[in-house]
XYZ file of C-alpha atoms in Angstrom:
578
model
C 0.023 0.001 0.015
C 1.384 3.394 -0.901
C -1.025 5.484 1.115
C 0.059 8.105 3.650
C 1.401 7.337 7.094
C -1.029 6.517 9.897
C -2.532 9.584 11.671
C -1.554 10.337 15.234
C -3.593 8.603 17.954
C -6.879 10.339 18.696
C -7.299 12.015 15.349
C -10.812 11.714 14.009
C -11.053 9.139 11.215
C -13.528 9.059 8.357
C -14.894 5.798 9.837
C -14.900 5.946 13.612
C -16.487 2.558 13.872
C -13.709 0.793 11.950
C -14.131 -1.998 9.433
C -17.580 -3.023 10.569
C -19.117 0.404 10.139
C -20.663 -0.516 6.824
C -22.306 -3.577 8.275
C -24.497 -1.506 10.453
C -26.480 -0.519 7.368
C -27.682 -4.047 6.746
C -31.256 -4.350 8.009
C -32.165 -6.949 10.623
C -33.376 -10.144 9.031
C -36.080 -11.132 11.480
C -38.924 -8.678 10.953
C -41.125 -9.339 7.941
C -41.417 -6.163 5.798
C -44.783 -4.538 5.333
C -46.305 -4.768 1.831
C -44.979 -2.018 -0.389
C -47.001 0.408 -2.361
C -47.938 -0.722 -5.836
C -45.404 -0.217 -8.582
C -45.726 2.937 -10.535
C -47.230 2.534 -13.961
C -44.551 3.382 -16.599
C -45.354 5.845 -19.328
C -45.243 4.154 -22.761
C -42.806 6.851 -23.999
C -42.182 9.443 -21.300
C -44.974 11.770 -20.618
C -48.179 13.127 -22.077
C -47.410 12.123 -25.633
C -48.988 8.763 -24.870
C -52.355 10.414 -24.283
C -51.959 13.212 -26.858
C -50.016 11.787 -29.803
C -47.898 14.192 -31.718
C -45.496 13.885 -34.595
C -41.723 13.963 -34.780
C -40.098 16.393 -37.206
C -37.588 15.074 -39.694
C -34.724 17.246 -38.519
C -31.095 16.157 -38.770
C -29.846 16.328 -35.168
C -26.730 18.522 -34.685
C -23.901 17.409 -32.441
C -24.878 17.451 -28.802
C -23.544 18.896 -26.587
C -22.318 21.662 -28.913
C -18.658 21.261 -29.743
C -17.675 24.659 -28.244
C -20.268 24.765 -25.517
C -19.779 24.800 -21.759
C -21.455 21.408 -21.544
C -19.079 19.491 -23.845
C -17.036 16.974 -21.903
C -14.035 15.011 -22.973
C -15.838 11.717 -22.214
C -19.381 12.738 -22.856
C -20.172 13.927 -19.353
C -22.736 16.610 -18.746
C -21.323 19.701 -17.085
C -23.178 22.194 -15.052
C -22.541 25.931 -15.548
C -22.650 28.619 -12.796
C -26.141 29.999 -12.428
C -27.020 33.515 -11.397
C -28.262 34.088 -7.822
C -31.981 33.380 -7.694
C -31.840 30.857 -10.539
C -31.779 27.554 -8.621
C -34.158 24.643 -9.148
C -36.236 25.773 -6.194
C -36.440 29.265 -7.766
C -37.725 27.753 -10.985
C -40.345 25.712 -9.185
C -41.509 28.895 -7.415
C -41.706 30.708 -10.721
C -43.837 27.948 -12.338
C -46.261 28.163 -9.410
C -46.441 31.970 -9.346
C -49.259 32.093 -11.943
C -47.094 34.044 -14.385
C -47.801 33.352 -18.091
C -44.661 31.509 -19.155
C -45.853 30.644 -22.655
C -47.036 34.101 -23.766
C -50.333 32.565 -24.949
C -52.474 33.463 -21.945
C -53.288 29.863 -21.137
C -54.193 28.785 -24.695
C -52.875 25.543 -26.221
C -52.269 25.618 -29.956
C -51.242 23.353 -32.730
C -47.841 24.282 -34.018
C -46.746 23.796 -37.622
C -43.128 23.067 -38.569
C -42.900 26.468 -40.202
C -44.200 28.216 -37.042
C -41.797 26.315 -34.803
C -38.812 27.285 -36.927
C -39.541 31.046 -36.374
C -38.972 30.759 -32.577
C -35.213 30.151 -32.671
C -33.709 32.985 -30.627
C -32.682 33.256 -26.967
C -35.396 35.857 -26.409
C -37.946 33.692 -28.233
C -37.133 29.977 -28.040
C -39.530 27.128 -28.672
C -38.439 23.483 -28.661
C -40.352 20.327 -29.627
C -39.936 17.183 -27.488
C -41.848 14.094 -28.471
C -44.491 15.970 -30.392
C -45.063 18.672 -27.767
C -43.780 22.222 -28.073
C -42.446 24.188 -25.144
C -41.561 27.850 -24.835
C -38.242 27.480 -22.957
C -37.355 31.203 -23.133
C -38.090 31.821 -19.418
C -36.147 28.641 -18.474
C -32.919 29.763 -20.214
C -31.314 31.213 -17.099
C -32.343 28.251 -14.916
C -30.941 25.501 -17.153
C -27.988 23.817 -15.378
C -26.350 23.005 -18.681
C -26.328 26.608 -19.855
C -28.220 28.565 -22.502
C -26.061 27.300 -25.395
C -27.296 23.739 -24.969
C -30.946 24.783 -25.174
C -30.174 26.857 -28.250
C -28.958 23.700 -30.030
C -32.592 22.691 -30.413
C -34.148 26.152 -30.783
C -36.933 26.101 -33.339
C -36.539 22.380 -34.083
C -37.440 18.912 -32.790
C -35.021 18.386 -29.920
C -36.091 14.880 -29.039
C -32.922 13.110 -30.095
C -30.735 15.758 -28.478
C -32.710 15.498 -25.292
C -32.404 11.735 -25.161
C -28.627 11.819 -25.640
C -28.115 13.716 -22.381
C -31.347 14.293 -20.476
C -33.433 11.142 -21.105
C -33.960 10.647 -17.386
C -35.110 14.189 -16.707
C -38.876 14.538 -16.148
C -39.330 17.404 -18.581
C -43.125 17.105 -18.524
C -43.167 18.114 -14.881
C -40.354 20.650 -15.098
C -41.733 22.435 -18.229
C -45.513 21.901 -17.764
C -46.202 25.649 -17.410
C -44.174 26.253 -20.636
C -46.371 23.997 -22.857
C -47.354 25.821 -26.012
C -49.178 22.919 -27.594
C -48.594 19.987 -29.899
C -47.184 19.678 -33.354
C -49.761 19.652 -36.134
C -50.069 16.109 -37.392
C -49.501 15.686 -41.100
C -51.984 13.247 -42.684
C -50.313 10.112 -43.936
C -51.604 7.293 -46.038
C -52.857 4.331 -44.027
C -50.544 1.308 -44.469
C -51.933 -1.920 -45.872
C -53.030 -4.274 -43.193
C -50.562 -7.109 -42.932
C -52.122 -10.524 -42.465
C -51.232 -12.186 -39.148
C -49.680 -15.589 -39.212
C -50.651 -16.305 -35.615
C -53.277 -18.942 -35.370
C -56.449 -18.589 -33.255
C -55.203 -21.411 -31.050
C -51.951 -19.565 -30.420
C -53.854 -16.390 -29.569
C -55.866 -18.306 -26.998
C -52.764 -19.928 -25.549
C -51.027 -16.663 -24.884
C -54.265 -14.898 -24.062
C -53.095 -11.692 -25.714
C -53.339 -10.335 -29.185
C -50.196 -10.383 -31.319
C -48.417 -7.160 -32.185
C -50.018 -4.952 -34.774
C -46.704 -4.658 -36.597
C -45.745 -7.871 -38.258
C -42.003 -8.198 -38.550
C -40.185 -9.648 -41.518
C -39.622 -13.403 -41.062
C -35.847 -12.991 -40.567
C -36.422 -10.315 -37.911
C -39.067 -12.458 -36.206
C -36.608 -15.363 -35.880
C -34.121 -13.113 -34.048
C -36.617 -11.260 -31.848
C -37.392 -12.616 -28.355
C -40.758 -14.274 -27.769
C -42.746 -15.582 -24.833
C -45.255 -18.301 -23.852
C -47.016 -19.288 -20.663
C -48.109 -22.433 -18.888
C -50.108 -23.284 -15.792
C -50.640 -25.943 -13.122
C -53.250 -25.935 -10.397
C -51.162 -23.599 -8.282
C -48.565 -21.906 -10.608
C -48.353 -19.659 -13.636
C -45.084 -19.852 -15.547
C -44.225 -17.199 -18.125
C -41.290 -18.249 -20.296
C -39.288 -15.734 -22.291
C -37.064 -17.000 -25.111
C -34.394 -14.335 -25.754
C -32.865 -16.336 -28.608
C -29.463 -15.180 -27.439
C -26.780 -17.336 -25.891
C -24.747 -16.217 -22.886
C -27.281 -13.512 -21.899
C -26.559 -11.381 -18.808
C -28.706 -12.580 -15.873
C -28.200 -9.191 -14.181
C -30.210 -7.515 -16.941
C -33.457 -9.388 -16.226
C -35.927 -7.155 -14.336
C -39.353 -8.349 -13.137
C -42.038 -6.424 -11.288
C -45.288 -7.979 -10.203
C -47.672 -5.851 -8.166
C -51.493 -5.710 -7.895
C -52.169 -8.063 -10.877
C -49.671 -6.215 -13.085
C -46.783 -8.176 -14.439
C -43.827 -6.503 -16.085
C -40.794 -8.405 -17.237
C -37.984 -6.588 -19.114
C -34.782 -8.038 -20.549
C -31.939 -5.816 -21.653
C -29.891 -7.119 -24.531
C -27.070 -4.780 -25.543
C -28.810 -1.522 -26.614
C -32.262 -3.211 -27.028
C -35.018 -4.082 -24.599
C -37.679 -6.834 -24.732
C -40.808 -6.287 -22.664
C -43.643 -8.535 -21.431
C -46.302 -6.443 -19.668
C -49.836 -7.571 -18.943
C -52.698 -7.021 -16.546
C -53.081 -10.569 -15.194
C -56.489 -12.260 -15.446
C -56.437 -13.295 -11.789
C -54.605 -12.378 -8.642
C -51.231 -13.912 -7.679
C -49.222 -13.790 -4.462
C -46.540 -11.228 -3.874
C -43.690 -13.760 -4.038
C -42.195 -14.062 -7.518
C -39.513 -16.559 -8.541
C -37.280 -15.913 -11.537
C -35.212 -18.716 -13.058
C -32.534 -17.705 -15.652
C -30.724 -20.110 -17.957
C -27.992 -17.794 -19.221
C -26.372 -20.301 -21.609
C -29.555 -20.896 -23.606
C -31.081 -17.498 -23.128
C -34.306 -18.553 -21.367
C -36.058 -16.815 -18.477
C -38.883 -18.251 -16.446
C -41.108 -16.037 -14.278
C -43.001 -18.226 -11.777
C -46.159 -16.833 -10.147
C -48.200 -18.366 -7.381
C -51.898 -18.382 -7.974
C -54.039 -16.995 -5.094
C -56.847 -19.297 -6.059
C -56.513 -22.746 -7.604
C -58.617 -22.020 -10.698
C -57.949 -22.562 -14.355
C -56.929 -19.376 -16.237
C -58.379 -19.048 -19.740
C -55.854 -16.354 -20.659
C -52.768 -14.815 -19.183
C -54.284 -11.338 -19.177
C -54.774 -8.107 -21.083
C -51.702 -6.644 -22.845
C -50.495 -3.238 -21.648
C -48.967 -0.666 -24.001
C -45.528 -1.798 -24.956
C -46.238 -5.455 -24.366
C -44.282 -8.016 -26.501
C -42.074 -5.305 -28.062
C -38.358 -5.477 -28.850
C -37.106 -1.872 -29.254
C -34.044 0.298 -28.584
C -33.450 0.727 -24.876
C -33.480 4.482 -25.148
C -36.985 4.336 -26.741
C -38.368 2.440 -23.781
C -38.461 5.129 -21.196
C -37.677 4.625 -17.478
C -39.771 2.442 -15.154
C -39.880 3.119 -11.408
C -41.016 1.120 -8.415
C -41.497 2.338 -4.801
C -38.717 1.184 -2.428
C -38.804 1.381 1.318
C -36.109 3.141 3.342
C -34.989 0.661 6.024
C -31.782 2.341 7.329
C -29.564 5.374 7.156
C -25.975 5.110 8.388
C -23.438 7.933 8.693
C -20.284 7.399 6.630
C -18.628 10.773 7.070
C -19.695 14.195 8.386
C -21.774 14.828 5.253
C -22.327 11.464 3.553
C -24.755 8.679 4.475
C -25.385 5.122 3.397
C -29.050 4.665 2.523
C -30.451 1.097 2.465
C -33.605 0.662 0.351
C -35.721 -2.470 0.217
C -37.245 -3.610 -3.075
C -40.917 -4.601 -3.148
C -41.641 -8.324 -2.647
C -42.672 -8.766 -6.261
C -39.543 -7.203 -7.703
C -36.532 -9.030 -9.141
C -33.765 -6.527 -9.820
C -29.965 -6.583 -9.802
C -27.948 -3.502 -10.510
C -24.962 -4.525 -12.626
C -21.462 -3.380 -11.810
C -20.833 0.088 -13.188
C -24.478 0.994 -13.712
C -26.649 3.497 -11.870
C -30.305 4.013 -10.966
C -32.414 7.185 -10.778
C -34.230 8.305 -7.641
C -37.415 10.306 -8.116
C -39.013 12.580 -5.516
C -41.963 14.984 -5.617
C -40.632 18.334 -4.333
C -43.023 21.217 -4.075
C -45.306 19.525 -6.551
C -42.564 18.955 -9.168
C -40.999 15.592 -9.909
C -37.244 15.791 -9.526
C -34.904 12.983 -10.627
C -31.202 12.375 -9.812
C -28.815 9.475 -10.657
C -26.943 7.457 -8.047
C -24.643 4.385 -8.288
C -25.429 1.591 -5.834
C -22.624 0.270 -3.664
C -22.160 -2.673 -1.331
C -23.013 -2.446 2.356
C -19.256 -2.749 3.057
C -16.084 -3.787 1.253
C -15.703 -7.579 1.604
C -12.242 -8.552 2.776
C -12.503 -12.286 2.050
C -12.161 -12.948 -1.714
C -12.270 -16.767 -1.590
C -15.561 -16.733 -3.495
C -17.963 -14.154 -4.949
C -20.192 -12.598 -2.248
C -23.802 -13.687 -2.193
C -26.000 -10.572 -2.182
C -29.558 -10.965 -0.925
C -31.101 -9.279 -3.986
C -33.567 -7.538 -1.730
C -31.716 -4.331 -0.813
C -30.098 -1.506 -2.712
C -27.391 0.540 -0.956
C -26.660 4.106 -1.971
C -23.872 6.289 -0.616
C -25.129 9.907 -0.913
C -23.491 13.181 0.019
C -25.923 15.612 1.667
C -25.382 19.140 0.314
C -26.354 21.911 2.660
C -28.154 23.845 -0.077
C -29.057 20.809 -2.196
C -32.754 20.601 -2.814
C -32.803 16.916 -3.684
C -30.384 15.569 -1.071
C -31.914 17.775 1.600
C -35.306 16.064 0.879
C -33.580 12.643 0.860
C -32.019 13.339 4.247
C -35.422 14.144 5.715
C -36.890 10.777 4.710
C -37.875 8.771 7.737
C -37.311 4.988 8.153
C -40.331 3.323 6.526
C -40.832 6.083 3.938
C -40.839 5.254 0.232
C -38.971 6.549 -2.716
C -39.170 5.726 -6.442
C -36.191 3.810 -7.920
C -35.698 3.263 -11.606
C -34.370 0.323 -13.621
C -30.591 0.289 -14.002
C -28.923 2.383 -16.629
C -25.366 2.661 -17.960
C -23.047 1.323 -20.640
C -20.208 -0.169 -18.633
C -19.413 -3.781 -19.502
C -17.563 -6.255 -17.243
C -15.687 -7.565 -20.240
C -13.687 -4.365 -20.230
C -12.166 -5.498 -16.957
C -11.927 -9.207 -17.818
C -9.514 -8.460 -20.676
C -7.230 -6.126 -18.702
C -4.011 -6.758 -16.741
C -3.894 -3.419 -14.898
C -6.970 -1.693 -13.552
C -6.577 1.982 -12.448
C -9.442 3.799 -10.714
C -9.531 7.586 -10.353
C -12.228 8.815 -7.957
C -13.137 12.308 -6.816
C -15.264 12.504 -3.693
C -18.495 10.489 -4.136
C -17.216 9.495 -7.583
C -15.919 6.644 -5.435
C -19.331 4.931 -5.562
C -19.026 3.065 -8.915
C -15.612 1.914 -7.817
C -16.994 -0.116 -4.893
C -18.642 -2.905 -6.926
C -15.899 -2.555 -9.549
C -13.272 -3.268 -6.901
C -15.144 -6.168 -5.541
C -15.709 -7.732 -8.986
C -12.056 -7.163 -10.079
C -10.517 -8.724 -6.985
C -13.090 -11.541 -6.736
C -13.686 -12.738 -10.248
C -10.941 -11.458 -12.593
C -7.906 -13.726 -12.453
C -5.845 -12.015 -15.146
C -5.488 -8.710 -13.184
C -1.990 -8.133 -11.779
C -2.605 -4.700 -10.218
C -5.632 -2.752 -9.050
C -4.900 0.789 -7.961
C -7.310 3.364 -6.549
C -6.251 6.993 -6.595
C -8.786 8.775 -4.370
C -9.038 12.594 -4.506
C -10.735 14.469 -1.619
C -10.585 17.895 0.048
C -9.825 16.833 3.596
C -9.167 13.666 5.599
C -12.679 13.774 7.039
C -14.061 13.584 3.475
C -12.456 10.210 2.719
C -15.128 7.561 2.289
C -14.462 4.126 3.854
C -10.823 4.977 4.450
C -10.384 2.343 7.120
C -11.865 -0.399 4.924
C -9.732 0.639 1.924
C -6.551 0.485 3.991
C -7.478 -2.937 5.349
C -8.258 -4.145 1.835
C -4.793 -3.027 0.660
C -3.170 -5.014 3.495
C -5.332 -8.024 2.753
C -4.811 -8.238 -1.060
C -1.371 -7.631 -2.427
C -2.795 -6.770 -5.872
C -4.613 -3.746 -4.484
C -3.087 -0.356 -3.775
C -4.762 2.884 -2.628
C -3.394 6.420 -2.749
C -5.210 9.282 -0.995
C -4.673 12.812 -2.366
C -6.046 15.864 -0.547
C -6.581 19.346 -1.953
C -7.128 21.057 1.415
C -5.061 18.983 3.889
C -4.402 19.829 7.514
C -0.876 20.613 8.682
C -0.593 17.116 10.099
C -1.254 15.367 6.729
C 1.896 13.563 5.493
C 0.380 12.098 2.295
C 0.125 13.504 -1.195
C -1.693 16.726 -1.808
C -3.045 18.620 -4.788
C -5.778 18.488 -7.393
C -6.040 16.230 -10.400
C -3.273 17.233 -12.819
C -1.075 15.859 -15.542
C 1.913 15.704 -13.213
C 0.053 13.836 -10.480
C -1.364 11.315 -12.906
C 2.016 10.770 -14.565
C 3.343 9.786 -11.138
C 0.627 7.314 -10.206
C -1.005 6.116 -13.478
C 1.433 3.699 -14.992
C 1.298 0.419 -16.876
C 2.620 -2.659 -15.099
C 4.581 -3.416 -18.250
C 5.128 -1.502 -21.474
C 2.663 -3.716 -23.340
C 0.201 -4.231 -20.460
C -3.510 -4.109 -21.260
C -4.849 -1.326 -19.053
C -8.254 -0.055 -18.179
C -8.588 3.368 -16.417
C -11.987 4.224 -14.884
C -12.663 7.741 -13.710
C -15.623 9.280 -11.882
C -16.217 12.503 -9.986
C -17.629 15.992 -10.484
C -17.896 16.883 -14.163
C -14.779 19.200 -14.268
C -12.733 16.506 -12.461
C -13.805 13.873 -15.026
C -13.366 16.152 -18.084
C -9.877 17.294 -17.010
C -8.858 13.775 -15.999
C -9.823 12.239 -19.292
C -7.902 14.975 -21.148
C -4.777 14.522 -19.040
C -4.867 10.782 -19.579
C -5.078 11.270 -23.333
C -2.147 13.730 -23.097
C -0.203 11.003 -21.364
C -0.743 8.637 -24.290
C -3.708 6.531 -23.140
C -6.265 5.806 -25.857
C -10.027 6.405 -25.597
C -10.476 2.591 -25.562
C -8.396 2.378 -22.436
C -10.502 5.013 -20.588
C -14.017 4.647 -19.166
C -15.631 7.724 -17.693
C -18.691 7.057 -15.470
C -21.245 9.729 -16.284
C -25.019 9.946 -15.914
């Protein structure tokens, strides 16, 4: 271990309780949890467009973020820009509730033609179309965390694709509801010829749901996932055939609540969905069996009554579809807060319990979104789940219970979202999304040296990554964490990291402080080319290296550029962004 010398006796440590501090977050096993609130119904495609269909304009999307804008990041991260005083999220919420006319139309909703939309393309008069709905974002310009330039990229055009590249998780319908001008005028199109269905009446009856309206070409059908269902006196079994070998079991997500069944399987950048209102009631307990090698998933439901089902149920919108993941929209379920444990003076470990009918695993390197209703506005923020503590025994992969999600969250004194989080009481509920992210474990499995650069709570994706690398990747020779913080008191899980470095000779940790005390004997400074050149090195000249970086946007942007300046390729760098 190359960390700093031990502090003098009596000095406060980041983890006063020592190596077991993280364990305190694990909830007691004895009490049976109360039944959770029903899962939220997902929008078919984010927001009111499902109820009020519009049309997408055929506009070639410009580069986003803008090449010269404040929001452009070296690795695709989304930067925030300084906002003027009085332009915070809370200030925007107050403005939307003030009764002021933010559209300039005195409460009228209009149909907007493509020609009319294109006229509103200036900062002082800016309309943007998102999913068929037009918003006057002129009053929002000064409140936008990404800066005015980014909004102007879509001024007077259809900004749906631009929005999805960076803001897909943002609940724009709630944030901009007082800015709604109207919908795009729908151009009449010729009705397509009805394709004849090849599904027999017997097959319709077996599945109990109508086939898709769109009939795929035979070659596409053969490659697309499909499903079937079977029953006994006590069980309903839904079988999904992904038609893909070596599927990732972590990307199977099932929610069953109040006679609503939703099963989603993520396959690369696509998503297959089975979603029905079940014909009869089932118990809360859901079993999921996954045969990764053959690509088969079984969802096993327990009937509440031993009766014969004539059909599985009624299809919900989006049922039996195989589409791009980004076109699916986010799905949330209510999770119960079961514990809050102090990690440092301003960071806490939140333990959330999934509903009984939910099967969800958050893959290494992926994040979830938390959604809260604050002053009548839905606010969403991304967080990367961690483990309850850093395991020190790497004889075999740890067995996670699959019931709890642990989130390490810094509470900002003036942070609207984290302030609301901190005020949640044990037993309260919060909405948690499906996992998102593009990190793949194979990036680690083909590397010999793994270097992790973390700034503050950018440490969170490194927790599961460390555990996976040291547990399951035999080809790794070195794993090094370079952990940047302001002060000693800000270092997350310092005691556990130091113990891990002593326990596993492959692992090394280096703490670097930007505002150290006089007693600090370790390295100090901010992320820089000179610091990285000292600590980021290949084990051998031809070593296969993977460098992962996460932290505040400026930290990540600068770090990626410094690494490229030092000769590392884009393929050797992964920046965690949300």
